Structures are given as structure tokens and as C-alpha cells.
Amino acid sequence: MGLSISIFGLGYVGSVSAACFASMGHRVIGVDVNPAKVAMVEGGRSPIIEARMNELVAEEHTTCRLHATTDATAAVLESDVSFVCVGTPSLRQGKQDLSHILKVAEEIGAALKKKKSRHTVVLRSTVLPGTTETVIAPILEKASGQRAGADFTLAYNPEFMREGSAVADFLEPPYTILGAQDASQLGPLRELYKGTPGRVFETTIPVAEMVKYLSNAFHAVKVSFANEVGTLAKHLGVDPQAVTEIFLSDTRQNISSAYLSPGFAFGGSCLPKDVRALTYRAKELDLKLPLLDSVLPSNAEHIERAVEAVMRTGKRKIAQLGLSFKAGTDDLRESPQVQLVKRLLGEGYEVKVWDRDVSLGRLAGSNRQYIEEVIPHIGSILSGDLESVLRGAEVVIVGTKSAGRDDLNRHLRPEQIVIDLVHLDRERRPTGGSAYEGICW
Ligand SMILES: NC(=O)c1ccc[n+]([C@@H]2O[C@H](COP(=O)([O-])OP(=O)(O)OC[C@H]3O[C@@H](n4cnc5c(N)ncnc54)[C@H](O)[C@@H]3O)[C@@H](O)[C@H]2O)c1
């Protein structure tokens, strides 16, 4: 015997979830303010146009596992778990319109007041991180007179279906994310998803809320990127299809997790100059490519965040570990670490720099010319001796992954503040220092 579920909102997400949960053997009651949608489900017809939905709704209507109503209270009283799948559209200026969710939260809360057994409320609508716990929970609590966690369970379970293949995506999702205040209360949701393929992540509610936005923002960036580079290729007389096909075949650097971890700005002798050359050429061709145009300003802004993080400490003596753009190289050309040192010196900070791989004596050619132009007195602040660089510092900026944990532990003092730009693995982080923080992790 399956669970008893109520689903608020019979739009794309709600009606597909309702039909699919019913097909998995659960008893489902859909709730919508639109009587026409309710009548369609009650008549065995899909309220949305979507592949496989007509058959699924008809089948589950016949088995009597799928019903619909406009009566929110009855639906909550008849079920153990309520999914909230109402719309969260944009208001005129872009702010998220939560009015439908707020209304449903009030209705579910009022119904909970009349309910004896424990209920699970699951948000499935896309909401900004923090909304479930700071906006929805208080409304549910006020209307029900109960406490989230203590008296009813509150969870967030984002949906990753795509219209057009929504049923297939629901039954075979990339993963299932269960966000809860207390994982021990996830029993009913684990039961619901126990046969679902893919990995199940149990996490906090804000993480679950944010993953959904990351996914959609990334998809949007990918589409815009593909369209911009395709446009540029076409205008350069290069076959966009041939280029894309080869590009996509690289699953090590291109279509992979590479370059997707929050850390420090990019730099080095290739990325900045090549993005610059592309965008310059696009301008010559009178092409507007706003996404590519925004890449270098976005990178510069990230270096500014590091400057601001140092400023917030209120300290003046800085040790920066790492000068080259990447550990294990002495390439200083367009290194964001060099830019950061330059900015800090310009702001009047006393800066000392340590880099195991950079020795001025060995630098040659364009590499040497670059550093001498950007920081002419680099020789007086750069050292290969970690201890002497850390000795007088109040703030230590970790800008390289090459500093060893033992070395850092040996020389760091408890009052020193550490700003880790490169997001060292937890087991590689030093344990000394009074504060340890990153700028985007
Ligand atoms: N459409 C998608 O592919 C998709 C995928 C993943 C997540 N989402 C998210 O899921 C949510 C729902 O999206 P959708 O496309 O299914 O929305 P939708 O607009 O298709 O459907 C929303 C439904 O909620 C109903 N409704 C409004 N107020 C109600 C109330 N008080 N009680 C009961 N029903 C009410 C509406 O009548 C409508 O039928 C959104 O937050 C969306 O961002 C959508």
C-alpha cells in the first residue's frame, strides 16, 4: 500500500508529479483553484499537453489512485504528505511573486490545525534560498498553531523535469534532492523515492533551494554561450556545427566539472588575452555578444572582492602566498594574484609575497617584463622563505594550493586572519589563525 499524497497546483510540475506518483502505486489527490483543471483530472484527462500524460492520467483515474479537488482542507486531511507545486512567476521588476505559495501555505496551515496525525509539507516550487524556512514556515506555523519540525515536517524537494519530456524526467531524474531541517524526519520522502533511479542527496533546505537556481542559471548561460559563439563563428565564416561537435567531445576540460568550483579569478597567459581577442573581433564585426563581453569585467570584480575582504579586516600588514596564476608554475602574466598585490599596494597596504615557484632570478622574457611593469619593486617584497613572509603579517592571503599544511601550521599565529582564495581541501587547511574564510565559498 502506497502513501497518501496531496499535490497543490495542477500545472506542469503538479500534474506530472500527481500522475507519476499515482503510477508508482500511491493515492494522490490534486488540488487547484482552477475548477476546469480539477474537472479534467476527475474526468480522466490531462490538464496539460505533455507526452505520455493523457495515457497516465486516464490509467490512474481508472485505478482510482488519482483524484482532484478544489477543497484544500479535505486534501490535507486525506493525505500524509502535501507537495506545493504552484507557480512562482516574476513580478514586473523581476522580484519573485510568492503570492500563490503564501496562499497555499495559509490553507495547508489552517487544515493542519484540524489534523491529528503528523503531516509532511514539501515545497517543490522554485523559491529563492531561505524562502521555505523564513517565509513559508512562519505562515504554516501561525495558521496551524504548530511548530515546524516539532509538530509537522517541512522539506524542500526541487523538480528537474523539462517540458516535453517531463514524465520521463520525473521517472528518471538526474538526482533526487531532499532538503530538510532534520534528516530523521525524511522517512515518508525516502519511502516515496525508494525505487527512483539516480543518487539521492539529503541536505539542508537552503542548499536544496539553491541547487535548483544553479541548474537553471547554468542552463541559461550554456544556451547563451552556445548562441554567442555560434554567431561569432558564423560571422567569421567558420562552420559553427563542426566547431561545436569537436568542442563537445572533450569531456575532460569542456563538458566536465573542470573550472566549476568557486575559488579565485582566472588568469595566466591564455584565458584573458584570448577572451579579449574574441570580443575585440566581435566588435569589429559589429556583433553584440553581452555574455562574452561580461566575462573579463566579472573576473575583475572577483579580484575586487578579495581586496574588499582584506579591507574588512581593518588590518594593514598582509602576507600573500602565491603570485603565479596557478601552483606549480612561475607564469606571472595576467596572474590575478599579481593584480591583487598591485591593488593592495595601491591602497597603501604593507604586502609581502611568498611563492615557492617564482624566483626573480630565473624569470625571463615576457614573463619578467610583465612583472617588472606591473610591480616594479617586486624584488623587495617577494621571498621564498615562508617564515619571514608570515612573521609580521596580520592577514594571510592563501592564493596558491602549493603551501603545505604543516609549514603553515608551524608558522601561523593564532591572531592571524586567513583569507583562502583558492578553497583548499579541508584536510589541507592550516588549523592556526583566528579566522578562516573565503570570498565565494
Ligand atoms: N514548468 C517546469 O518545467 C518546471 C520545472 C521545474 C520546476 N518548476 C517550478 O515549479 C513551480 C510550478 O511550475 P508550473 O510550470 O507547474 O506552474 P503552472 O503555472 O503551470 O501551474 C501552477 C498551478 O497552480 C495553480 N494554483 C495557483 N494558486 C493555487 C492555490 N492557491 N491552490 C492550488 N492551486 C493553485 C494554478 O491554477 C496552476 O494550475 C514553479 O515554481 C516553477 O518555477 C517548473
Short mmCIF file of C-alpha atoms and ligand atoms in Angstrom, two decimals:
data_model
loop_
_atom_site.label_atom_id
_atom_site.label_comp_id
_atom_site.label_asym_id
_atom_site.label_seq_id
_atom_site.Cartn_x
_atom_site.Cartn_y
_atom_site.Cartn_z
CA MET A 1 0.00 0.00 0.00
CA GLY A 2 1.49 3.35 -1.05
CA LEU A 3 1.38 6.71 0.68
CA SER A 4 -1.43 9.19 0.56
CA ILE A 5 -0.34 12.41 -1.13
CA SER A 6 -1.95 15.78 -1.85
CA ILE A 7 -0.47 17.95 -4.60
CA PHE A 8 -1.21 21.68 -4.67
CA GLY A 9 -1.17 23.14 -8.17
CA LEU A 10 -2.08 21.08 -11.23
CA GLY A 11 0.19 22.86 -13.71
CA TYR A 12 3.21 21.21 -15.35
CA VAL A 13 5.04 20.18 -12.21
CA GLY A 14 1.97 19.34 -10.14
CA SER A 15 0.03 17.30 -12.70
CA VAL A 16 3.10 15.33 -13.85
CA SER A 17 4.08 14.66 -10.21
CA ALA A 18 0.49 13.62 -9.43
CA ALA A 19 0.18 11.24 -12.37
CA CYS A 20 3.65 9.73 -11.82
CA PHE A 21 3.27 9.25 -8.06
CA ALA A 22 -0.10 7.56 -8.76
CA SER A 23 1.56 5.30 -11.35
CA MET A 24 4.07 4.31 -8.63
CA GLY A 25 1.16 3.00 -6.51
CA HIS A 26 0.43 5.98 -4.27
CA ARG A 27 -3.00 7.53 -3.67
CA VAL A 28 -2.89 11.09 -5.00
CA ILE A 29 -5.31 13.97 -4.66
CA GLY A 30 -4.53 17.04 -6.78
CA VAL A 31 -5.68 20.49 -5.63
CA ASP A 32 -6.14 23.50 -7.88
CA VAL A 33 -8.03 26.78 -7.68
CA ASN A 34 -8.94 26.33 -11.33
CA PRO A 35 -12.10 24.17 -11.44
CA ALA A 36 -11.53 23.38 -15.12
CA LYS A 37 -8.21 21.63 -14.33
CA VAL A 38 -9.82 19.73 -11.47
CA ALA A 39 -12.67 18.64 -13.74
CA MET A 40 -10.20 17.39 -16.36
CA VAL A 41 -8.34 15.19 -13.89
CA GLU A 42 -11.63 13.97 -12.44
CA GLY A 43 -12.71 13.12 -15.99
CA GLY A 44 -9.50 11.16 -16.63
CA ARG A 45 -7.94 13.81 -18.89
CA SER A 46 -4.59 15.55 -18.54
CA PRO A 47 -4.80 19.26 -17.63
CA ILE A 48 -1.59 19.91 -19.63
CA ILE A 49 -0.35 18.97 -23.09
CA GLU A 50 2.65 16.77 -22.42
CA ALA A 51 3.97 13.47 -23.80
CA ARG A 52 2.50 10.36 -22.05
CA MET A 53 0.30 12.46 -19.74
CA ASN A 54 -3.06 11.64 -21.40
CA GLU A 55 -2.47 7.89 -21.05
CA LEU A 56 -1.10 8.17 -17.50
CA VAL A 57 -3.96 10.32 -16.20
CA ALA A 58 -6.57 8.08 -17.88
CA GLU A 59 -4.95 4.94 -16.43
CA GLU A 60 -4.59 6.28 -12.90
CA HIS A 61 -8.12 7.66 -12.99
CA THR A 62 -9.37 4.16 -13.80
CA THR A 63 -7.36 2.63 -10.94
CA CYS A 64 -8.92 5.33 -8.68
CA ARG A 65 -5.45 6.28 -7.42
CA LEU A 66 -5.69 9.79 -8.92
CA HIS A 67 -8.33 12.36 -7.95
CA ALA A 68 -8.58 16.13 -7.86
CA THR A 69 -10.45 18.73 -5.85
CA THR A 70 -10.67 22.46 -5.17
CA ASP A 71 -11.03 21.74 -1.44
CA ALA A 72 -7.59 22.28 0.14
CA THR A 73 -8.65 21.30 3.67
CA ALA A 74 -10.14 17.97 2.61
CA ALA A 75 -6.99 17.18 0.60
CA VAL A 76 -4.69 17.78 3.58
CA LEU A 77 -6.92 15.79 5.92
CA GLU A 78 -6.97 12.86 3.50
CA SER A 79 -3.17 12.77 2.96
CA ASP A 80 0.10 12.25 4.86
CA VAL A 81 2.28 14.37 2.57
CA SER A 82 1.43 17.64 0.75
CA PHE A 83 3.53 18.82 -2.19
CA VAL A 84 3.35 22.52 -3.08
CA CYS A 85 3.71 22.93 -6.87
CA VAL A 86 2.06 26.28 -7.54
CA GLY A 87 3.67 28.90 -9.78
CA THR A 88 6.35 31.40 -8.67
CA PRO A 89 6.31 33.86 -11.61
CA SER A 90 8.16 37.17 -11.92
CA LEU A 91 6.68 40.48 -10.87
CA ARG A 92 7.25 43.45 -13.22
CA GLN A 93 10.74 44.31 -11.93
CA GLY A 94 11.87 40.68 -11.66
CA LYS A 95 11.12 40.05 -7.99
CA GLN A 96 9.69 36.61 -7.35
CA ASP A 97 5.91 36.58 -6.85
CA LEU A 98 5.24 34.36 -3.84
CA SER A 99 1.53 35.16 -3.60
CA HIS A 100 0.37 31.70 -4.75
CA ILE A 101 2.72 29.92 -2.37
CA LEU A 102 1.74 32.16 0.55
CA LYS A 103 -1.93 31.42 -0.08
CA VAL A 104 -1.32 27.67 -0.20
CA ALA A 105 0.81 27.81 2.97
CA GLU A 106 -2.10 29.51 4.78
CA GLU A 107 -4.55 26.91 3.51
CA ILE A 108 -2.34 23.96 4.46
CA GLY A 109 -1.60 25.54 7.85
CA ALA A 110 -5.30 26.03 8.59
CA ALA A 111 -6.00 22.42 7.63
CA LEU A 112 -3.15 21.15 9.83
CA LYS A 113 -4.94 22.71 12.80
CA LYS A 114 -7.69 20.16 12.30
CA LYS A 115 -5.35 17.23 11.76
CA LYS A 116 -4.40 14.72 14.45
CA SER A 117 -1.64 12.74 12.73
CA ARG A 118 1.79 14.15 11.75
CA HIS A 119 1.92 15.73 8.29
CA THR A 120 4.80 16.40 5.90
CA VAL A 121 4.76 19.62 3.85
CA VAL A 122 7.11 19.57 0.85
CA LEU A 123 7.83 22.59 -1.32
CA ARG A 124 8.52 21.70 -4.92
CA SER A 125 8.01 25.14 -6.47
CA THR A 126 11.22 27.00 -7.28
CA VAL A 127 11.87 29.51 -4.48
CA LEU A 128 14.92 31.59 -3.56
CA PRO A 129 17.18 30.16 -0.83
CA GLY A 130 15.80 30.89 2.62
CA THR A 131 12.17 31.20 1.47
CA THR A 132 10.97 27.86 2.83
CA GLU A 133 12.39 28.37 6.31
CA THR A 134 11.98 32.11 6.75
CA VAL A 135 8.79 32.87 4.78
CA ILE A 136 6.76 29.67 4.40
CA ALA A 137 7.47 28.06 7.79
CA PRO A 138 6.22 31.04 9.84
CA ILE A 139 2.98 31.16 7.81
CA LEU A 140 2.39 27.43 8.26
CA GLU A 141 3.16 27.75 11.97
CA LYS A 142 0.89 30.75 12.51
CA ALA A 143 -2.05 29.22 10.64
CA SER A 144 -1.70 25.79 12.26
CA GLY A 145 -0.63 26.74 15.77
CA GLN A 146 2.04 24.01 15.34
CA ARG A 147 5.84 24.12 15.15
CA ALA A 148 7.79 23.10 12.03
CA GLY A 149 9.99 20.16 12.93
CA ALA A 150 8.34 19.51 16.29
CA ASP A 151 4.73 19.02 15.12
CA PHE A 152 4.91 18.75 11.34
CA THR A 153 7.75 18.06 8.90
CA LEU A 154 8.90 20.72 6.45
CA ALA A 155 11.02 19.76 3.44
CA TYR A 156 12.15 21.05 0.06
CA ASN A 157 12.33 18.75 -2.95
CA PRO A 158 13.18 20.54 -6.22
CA GLU A 159 11.94 19.26 -9.55
CA PHE A 160 14.27 18.90 -12.57
CA MET A 161 11.77 17.93 -15.26
CA ARG A 162 11.85 19.54 -18.70
CA GLU A 163 8.62 20.28 -20.51
CA GLY A 164 8.29 17.94 -23.48
CA SER A 165 9.94 15.06 -21.63
CA ALA A 166 8.50 15.79 -18.17
CA VAL A 167 7.18 12.27 -17.43
CA ALA A 168 10.42 10.58 -18.49
CA ASP A 169 12.44 13.15 -16.48
CA PHE A 170 10.25 12.62 -13.41
CA LEU A 171 10.64 8.84 -13.55
CA GLU A 172 14.37 9.05 -14.30
CA PRO A 173 15.69 12.25 -12.70
CA PRO A 174 19.38 13.27 -12.72
CA TYR A 175 19.17 13.05 -8.92
CA THR A 176 16.70 13.44 -6.10
CA ILE A 177 17.35 16.19 -3.57
CA LEU A 178 15.68 16.06 -0.18
CA GLY A 179 16.23 19.19 1.87
CA ALA A 180 15.07 19.05 5.47
CA GLN A 181 15.66 20.75 8.81
CA ASP A 182 16.10 17.32 10.38
CA ALA A 183 17.05 14.34 8.19
CA SER A 184 15.48 11.92 10.69
CA GLN A 185 12.09 13.27 9.55
CA LEU A 186 12.61 12.29 5.91
CA GLY A 187 11.06 8.81 6.28
CA PRO A 188 7.96 9.42 4.10
CA LEU A 189 10.02 11.05 1.33
CA ARG A 190 12.61 8.26 1.34
CA GLU A 191 9.72 5.83 1.01
CA LEU A 192 8.26 7.80 -1.93
CA TYR A 193 11.54 7.85 -3.85
CA LYS A 194 12.92 4.44 -2.90
CA GLY A 195 12.51 2.98 -6.40
CA THR A 196 13.60 6.12 -8.26
CA PRO A 197 16.87 5.79 -10.19
CA GLY A 198 19.75 8.21 -9.60
CA ARG A 199 21.54 9.41 -6.50
CA VAL A 200 19.56 10.75 -3.54
CA PHE A 201 21.09 13.75 -1.74
CA GLU A 202 19.86 14.54 1.74
CA THR A 203 20.83 18.08 2.63
CA THR A 204 19.64 21.33 4.19
CA ILE A 205 16.63 23.18 2.80
CA PRO A 206 18.63 26.25 1.56
CA VAL A 207 21.11 24.01 -0.30
CA ALA A 208 18.23 22.17 -1.98
CA GLU A 209 16.61 25.50 -2.90
CA MET A 210 19.88 26.88 -4.32
CA VAL A 211 20.78 23.82 -6.42
CA LYS A 212 17.65 24.42 -8.47
CA TYR A 213 18.73 28.01 -9.24
CA LEU A 214 22.30 26.95 -10.02
CA SER A 215 20.95 24.43 -12.51
CA ASN A 216 18.65 26.85 -14.27
CA ALA A 217 21.20 29.67 -14.31
CA PHE A 218 23.80 27.28 -15.73
CA HIS A 219 21.43 26.02 -18.43
CA ALA A 220 20.65 29.62 -19.36
CA VAL A 221 24.37 30.50 -19.51
CA LYS A 222 25.06 27.41 -21.65
CA VAL A 223 22.36 28.32 -24.17
CA SER A 224 23.56 31.94 -24.39
CA PHE A 225 27.21 30.82 -24.66
CA ALA A 226 26.40 28.38 -27.46
CA ASN A 227 24.39 31.02 -29.30
CA GLU A 228 27.05 33.72 -28.93
CA VAL A 229 29.98 31.55 -30.03
CA GLY A 230 27.85 30.08 -32.82
CA THR A 231 27.03 33.61 -34.03
CA LEU A 232 30.68 34.63 -33.88
CA ALA A 233 31.79 31.52 -35.77
CA LYS A 234 29.17 32.10 -38.47
CA HIS A 235 30.29 35.71 -38.93
CA LEU A 236 33.91 34.59 -39.10
CA GLY A 237 32.96 32.16 -41.86
CA VAL A 238 33.61 29.11 -39.67
CA ASP A 239 31.09 26.24 -39.53
CA PRO A 240 29.52 26.53 -36.02
CA GLN A 241 28.26 22.93 -36.14
CA ALA A 242 31.71 21.48 -36.87
CA VAL A 243 33.29 23.58 -34.12
CA THR A 244 30.61 22.64 -31.57
CA GLU A 245 30.83 18.95 -32.36
CA ILE A 246 34.56 18.83 -31.66
CA PHE A 247 34.27 21.11 -28.62
CA LEU A 248 31.58 18.89 -27.04
CA SER A 249 33.66 15.75 -27.47
CA ASP A 250 36.12 16.92 -24.78
CA THR A 251 34.65 15.64 -21.53
CA ARG A 252 37.85 16.34 -19.57
CA GLN A 253 38.10 20.12 -19.80
CA ASN A 254 34.97 21.30 -21.65
CA ILE A 255 31.88 19.30 -20.68
CA SER A 256 33.05 18.38 -17.21
CA SER A 257 33.32 19.61 -13.66
CA ALA A 258 36.59 21.40 -14.55
CA TYR A 259 36.51 25.17 -13.91
CA LEU A 260 33.23 24.92 -12.00
CA SER A 261 34.35 25.18 -8.37
CA PRO A 262 34.04 28.52 -6.55
CA GLY A 263 37.60 29.81 -6.00
CA PHE A 264 39.69 32.73 -7.27
CA ALA A 265 39.71 34.67 -10.54
CA PHE A 266 41.14 33.16 -13.73
CA GLY A 267 44.32 34.47 -15.29
CA GLY A 268 47.51 33.35 -16.96
CA SER A 269 48.92 33.78 -20.39
CA CYS A 270 45.90 32.44 -22.33
CA LEU A 271 42.38 32.93 -20.97
CA PRO A 272 42.35 36.75 -20.56
CA LYS A 273 44.11 37.54 -23.84
CA ASP A 274 42.01 35.08 -25.83
CA VAL A 275 38.68 36.30 -24.43
CA ARG A 276 39.90 39.85 -25.15
CA ALA A 277 40.83 39.00 -28.75
CA LEU A 278 37.47 37.31 -29.40
CA THR A 279 35.39 40.15 -28.00
CA TYR A 280 37.51 42.72 -29.84
CA ARG A 281 36.98 40.87 -33.13
CA ALA A 282 33.23 40.64 -32.42
CA LYS A 283 33.11 44.42 -32.01
CA GLU A 284 34.92 44.86 -35.33
CA LEU A 285 32.19 42.71 -36.87
CA ASP A 286 29.51 44.88 -35.20
CA LEU A 287 28.33 41.89 -33.19
CA LYS A 288 26.83 42.31 -29.75
CA LEU A 289 27.91 39.41 -27.50
CA PRO A 290 26.93 40.57 -23.99
CA LEU A 291 27.76 37.27 -22.26
CA LEU A 292 31.34 37.08 -23.60
CA ASP A 293 31.71 40.84 -23.09
CA SER A 294 30.89 40.44 -19.40
CA VAL A 295 33.48 37.71 -18.70
CA LEU A 296 36.54 39.93 -18.10
CA PRO A 297 34.59 42.51 -16.03
CA SER A 298 33.19 39.62 -13.96
CA ASN A 299 36.73 38.35 -13.37
CA ALA A 300 37.98 41.81 -12.38
CA GLU A 301 35.08 42.12 -9.95
CA HIS A 302 36.17 38.91 -8.27
CA ILE A 303 39.64 40.37 -7.63
CA GLU A 304 37.90 43.43 -6.11
CA ARG A 305 36.01 41.09 -3.75
CA ALA A 306 39.39 39.87 -2.47
CA VAL A 307 40.54 43.49 -1.94
CA GLU A 308 37.30 44.20 -0.05
CA ALA A 309 37.75 41.08 2.10
CA VAL A 310 41.18 42.40 3.14
CA MET A 311 39.78 45.88 3.78
CA ARG A 312 37.04 44.45 6.02
CA THR A 313 39.67 43.01 8.37
CA GLY A 314 40.83 46.56 9.25
CA LYS A 315 44.45 45.30 9.29
CA ARG A 316 47.35 46.75 7.28
CA LYS A 317 50.10 44.09 7.18
CA ILE A 318 49.44 41.43 4.57
CA ALA A 319 51.21 38.23 3.59
CA GLN A 320 50.17 36.86 0.24
CA LEU A 321 51.02 33.25 -0.54
CA GLY A 322 51.17 32.65 -4.26
CA LEU A 323 51.98 35.07 -7.06
CA SER A 324 51.78 32.98 -10.22
CA PHE A 325 48.33 32.29 -11.69
CA LYS A 326 48.50 28.59 -10.77
CA ALA A 327 50.53 26.44 -8.35
CA GLY A 328 53.47 24.64 -9.94
CA THR A 329 54.21 27.35 -12.50
CA ASP A 330 56.15 30.61 -12.45
CA ASP A 331 53.99 32.24 -15.13
CA LEU A 332 53.04 35.67 -13.81
CA ARG A 333 51.46 37.03 -16.98
CA GLU A 334 47.94 38.30 -16.16
CA SER A 335 48.03 36.45 -12.87
CA PRO A 336 45.07 37.64 -10.72
CA GLN A 337 47.35 37.20 -7.70
CA VAL A 338 49.69 39.82 -9.19
CA GLN A 339 46.71 42.10 -9.78
CA LEU A 340 45.62 41.63 -6.17
CA VAL A 341 49.08 42.53 -4.82
CA LYS A 342 49.14 45.58 -7.06
CA ARG A 343 45.71 46.73 -5.82
CA LEU A 344 46.68 46.20 -2.17
CA LEU A 345 49.95 48.13 -2.62
CA GLY A 346 47.97 50.89 -4.31
CA GLU A 347 45.67 51.04 -1.27
CA GLY A 348 48.71 51.54 0.93
CA TYR A 349 48.91 48.07 2.48
CA GLU A 350 52.24 46.66 3.58
CA VAL A 351 52.47 43.48 1.49
CA LYS A 352 54.95 40.60 1.49
CA VAL A 353 54.68 37.78 -1.00
CA TRP A 354 55.75 34.16 -0.86
CA ASP A 355 55.78 31.86 -3.87
CA ARG A 356 57.72 28.61 -3.99
CA ASP A 357 57.80 28.55 -7.77
CA VAL A 358 58.70 32.15 -8.51
CA SER A 359 62.31 33.26 -8.33
CA LEU A 360 63.04 36.65 -9.89
CA GLY A 361 66.50 35.46 -10.88
CA ARG A 362 65.03 32.71 -13.06
CA LEU A 363 62.28 34.77 -14.71
CA ALA A 364 62.92 35.62 -18.33
CA GLY A 365 61.32 37.08 -21.43
CA SER A 366 57.73 38.36 -21.43
CA ASN A 367 57.14 36.87 -18.01
CA ARG A 368 59.87 39.01 -16.39
CA GLN A 369 58.91 42.07 -18.39
CA TYR A 370 55.29 41.74 -17.26
CA ILE A 371 56.02 41.62 -13.51
CA GLU A 372 58.57 44.44 -13.72
CA GLU A 373 56.00 46.64 -15.44
CA VAL A 374 53.12 45.83 -13.08
CA ILE A 375 55.02 45.81 -9.75
CA PRO A 376 58.43 47.47 -10.38
CA HIS A 377 59.72 46.84 -6.84
CA ILE A 378 58.57 43.21 -6.72
CA GLY A 379 62.11 42.18 -5.77
CA SER A 380 61.82 43.86 -2.36
CA ILE A 381 58.54 42.17 -1.35
CA LEU A 382 58.90 38.67 -2.83
CA SER A 383 60.58 35.91 -0.86
CA GLY A 384 60.90 32.15 -0.96
CA ASP A 385 61.10 32.00 2.84
CA LEU A 386 57.59 31.33 4.20
CA GLU A 387 58.50 32.04 7.82
CA SER A 388 59.84 35.54 7.14
CA VAL A 389 56.82 36.43 4.98
CA LEU A 390 54.35 35.28 7.63
CA ARG A 391 56.26 36.74 10.59
CA GLY A 392 54.97 40.32 10.54
CA ALA A 393 51.61 39.69 8.87
CA GLU A 394 48.18 40.34 10.38
CA VAL A 395 46.28 38.90 7.40
CA VAL A 396 47.42 35.89 5.38
CA ILE A 397 46.01 35.51 1.87
CA VAL A 398 46.21 31.95 0.57
CA GLY A 399 46.43 32.42 -3.19
CA THR A 400 48.07 29.10 -4.05
CA LYS A 401 47.47 25.45 -3.42
CA SER A 402 51.20 24.83 -3.05
CA ALA A 403 51.65 25.95 0.56
CA GLY A 404 51.92 22.83 2.73
CA ARG A 405 49.64 22.44 5.74
CA ASP A 406 52.49 21.51 8.09
CA ASP A 407 54.54 24.54 7.02
CA LEU A 408 51.57 26.82 7.53
CA ASN A 409 50.74 25.31 10.92
CA ARG A 410 54.33 25.77 12.03
CA HIS A 411 54.39 29.50 11.25
CA LEU A 412 50.80 30.77 11.56
CA ARG A 413 49.95 32.56 14.78
CA PRO A 414 46.53 32.39 16.47
CA GLU A 415 45.79 36.11 15.97
CA GLN A 416 46.36 35.99 12.19
CA ILE A 417 43.33 36.13 9.88
CA VAL A 418 43.46 33.76 6.90
CA ILE A 419 41.66 34.57 3.64
CA ASP A 420 41.71 31.48 1.44
CA LEU A 421 41.10 32.46 -2.20
CA VAL A 422 41.74 29.04 -3.70
CA HIS A 423 39.45 26.98 -1.45
CA LEU A 424 41.96 24.48 -0.07
CA ASP A 425 40.59 21.00 0.66
CA ARG A 426 39.57 20.77 4.31
CA GLU A 427 42.41 18.35 5.12
CA ARG A 428 44.97 20.75 3.61
CA ARG A 429 43.87 23.82 5.54
CA PRO A 430 46.01 25.13 8.36
CA THR A 431 44.49 24.90 11.82
CA GLY A 432 46.14 28.07 13.21
CA GLY A 433 44.79 31.59 12.62
CA SER A 434 41.89 33.33 14.36
CA ALA A 435 39.56 33.34 11.35
CA TYR A 436 39.50 31.33 8.14
CA GLU A 437 37.30 32.47 5.29
CA GLY A 438 36.92 32.50 1.53
CA ILE A 439 35.38 35.08 -0.78
CA CYS A 440 32.94 32.78 -2.62
CA TRP A 441 32.89 29.56 -0.69
N1 LIG B 1 7.39 24.04 -15.72
C1 LIG B 1 8.50 23.37 -15.48
O1 LIG B 1 9.07 22.69 -16.34
C2 LIG B 1 9.12 23.42 -14.10
C3 LIG B 1 10.17 22.53 -13.79
C4 LIG B 1 10.72 22.55 -12.51
C5 LIG B 1 10.23 23.45 -11.57
N2 LIG B 1 9.24 24.32 -11.90
C6 LIG B 1 8.73 25.22 -10.85
O2 LIG B 1 7.55 24.61 -10.30
C7 LIG B 1 6.58 25.60 -9.97
C8 LIG B 1 5.31 25.33 -10.72
O3 LIG B 1 5.55 25.50 -12.10
P1 LIG B 1 4.49 25.09 -13.20
O4 LIG B 1 5.11 25.34 -14.51
O5 LIG B 1 3.94 23.73 -12.90
O6 LIG B 1 3.36 26.19 -12.90
P2 LIG B 1 1.95 26.38 -13.63
O7 LIG B 1 1.71 27.83 -13.73
O8 LIG B 1 1.88 25.52 -14.86
O9 LIG B 1 0.91 25.76 -12.59
C9 LIG B 1 0.63 26.30 -11.36
C10 LIG B 1 -0.76 25.81 -10.95
O10 LIG B 1 -1.02 26.24 -9.61
C11 LIG B 1 -2.38 26.57 -9.52
N3 LIG B 1 -2.62 27.37 -8.32
C12 LIG B 1 -2.36 28.70 -8.13
N4 LIG B 1 -2.73 29.05 -6.89
C13 LIG B 1 -3.20 27.94 -6.27
C14 LIG B 1 -3.72 27.66 -4.99
N5 LIG B 1 -3.83 28.61 -4.06
N6 LIG B 1 -4.10 26.41 -4.71
C15 LIG B 1 -4.00 25.44 -5.62
N7 LIG B 1 -3.52 25.64 -6.86
C16 LIG B 1 -3.12 26.87 -7.19
C17 LIG B 1 -2.67 27.26 -10.83
O11 LIG B 1 -4.08 27.30 -11.11
C18 LIG B 1 -1.90 26.37 -11.82
O12 LIG B 1 -2.71 25.31 -12.29
C19 LIG B 1 7.24 26.94 -10.28
O13 LIG B 1 7.86 27.43 -9.11
C20 LIG B 1 8.28 26.59 -11.32
O14 LIG B 1 9.34 27.52 -11.31
C21 LIG B 1 8.66 24.31 -13.13
#
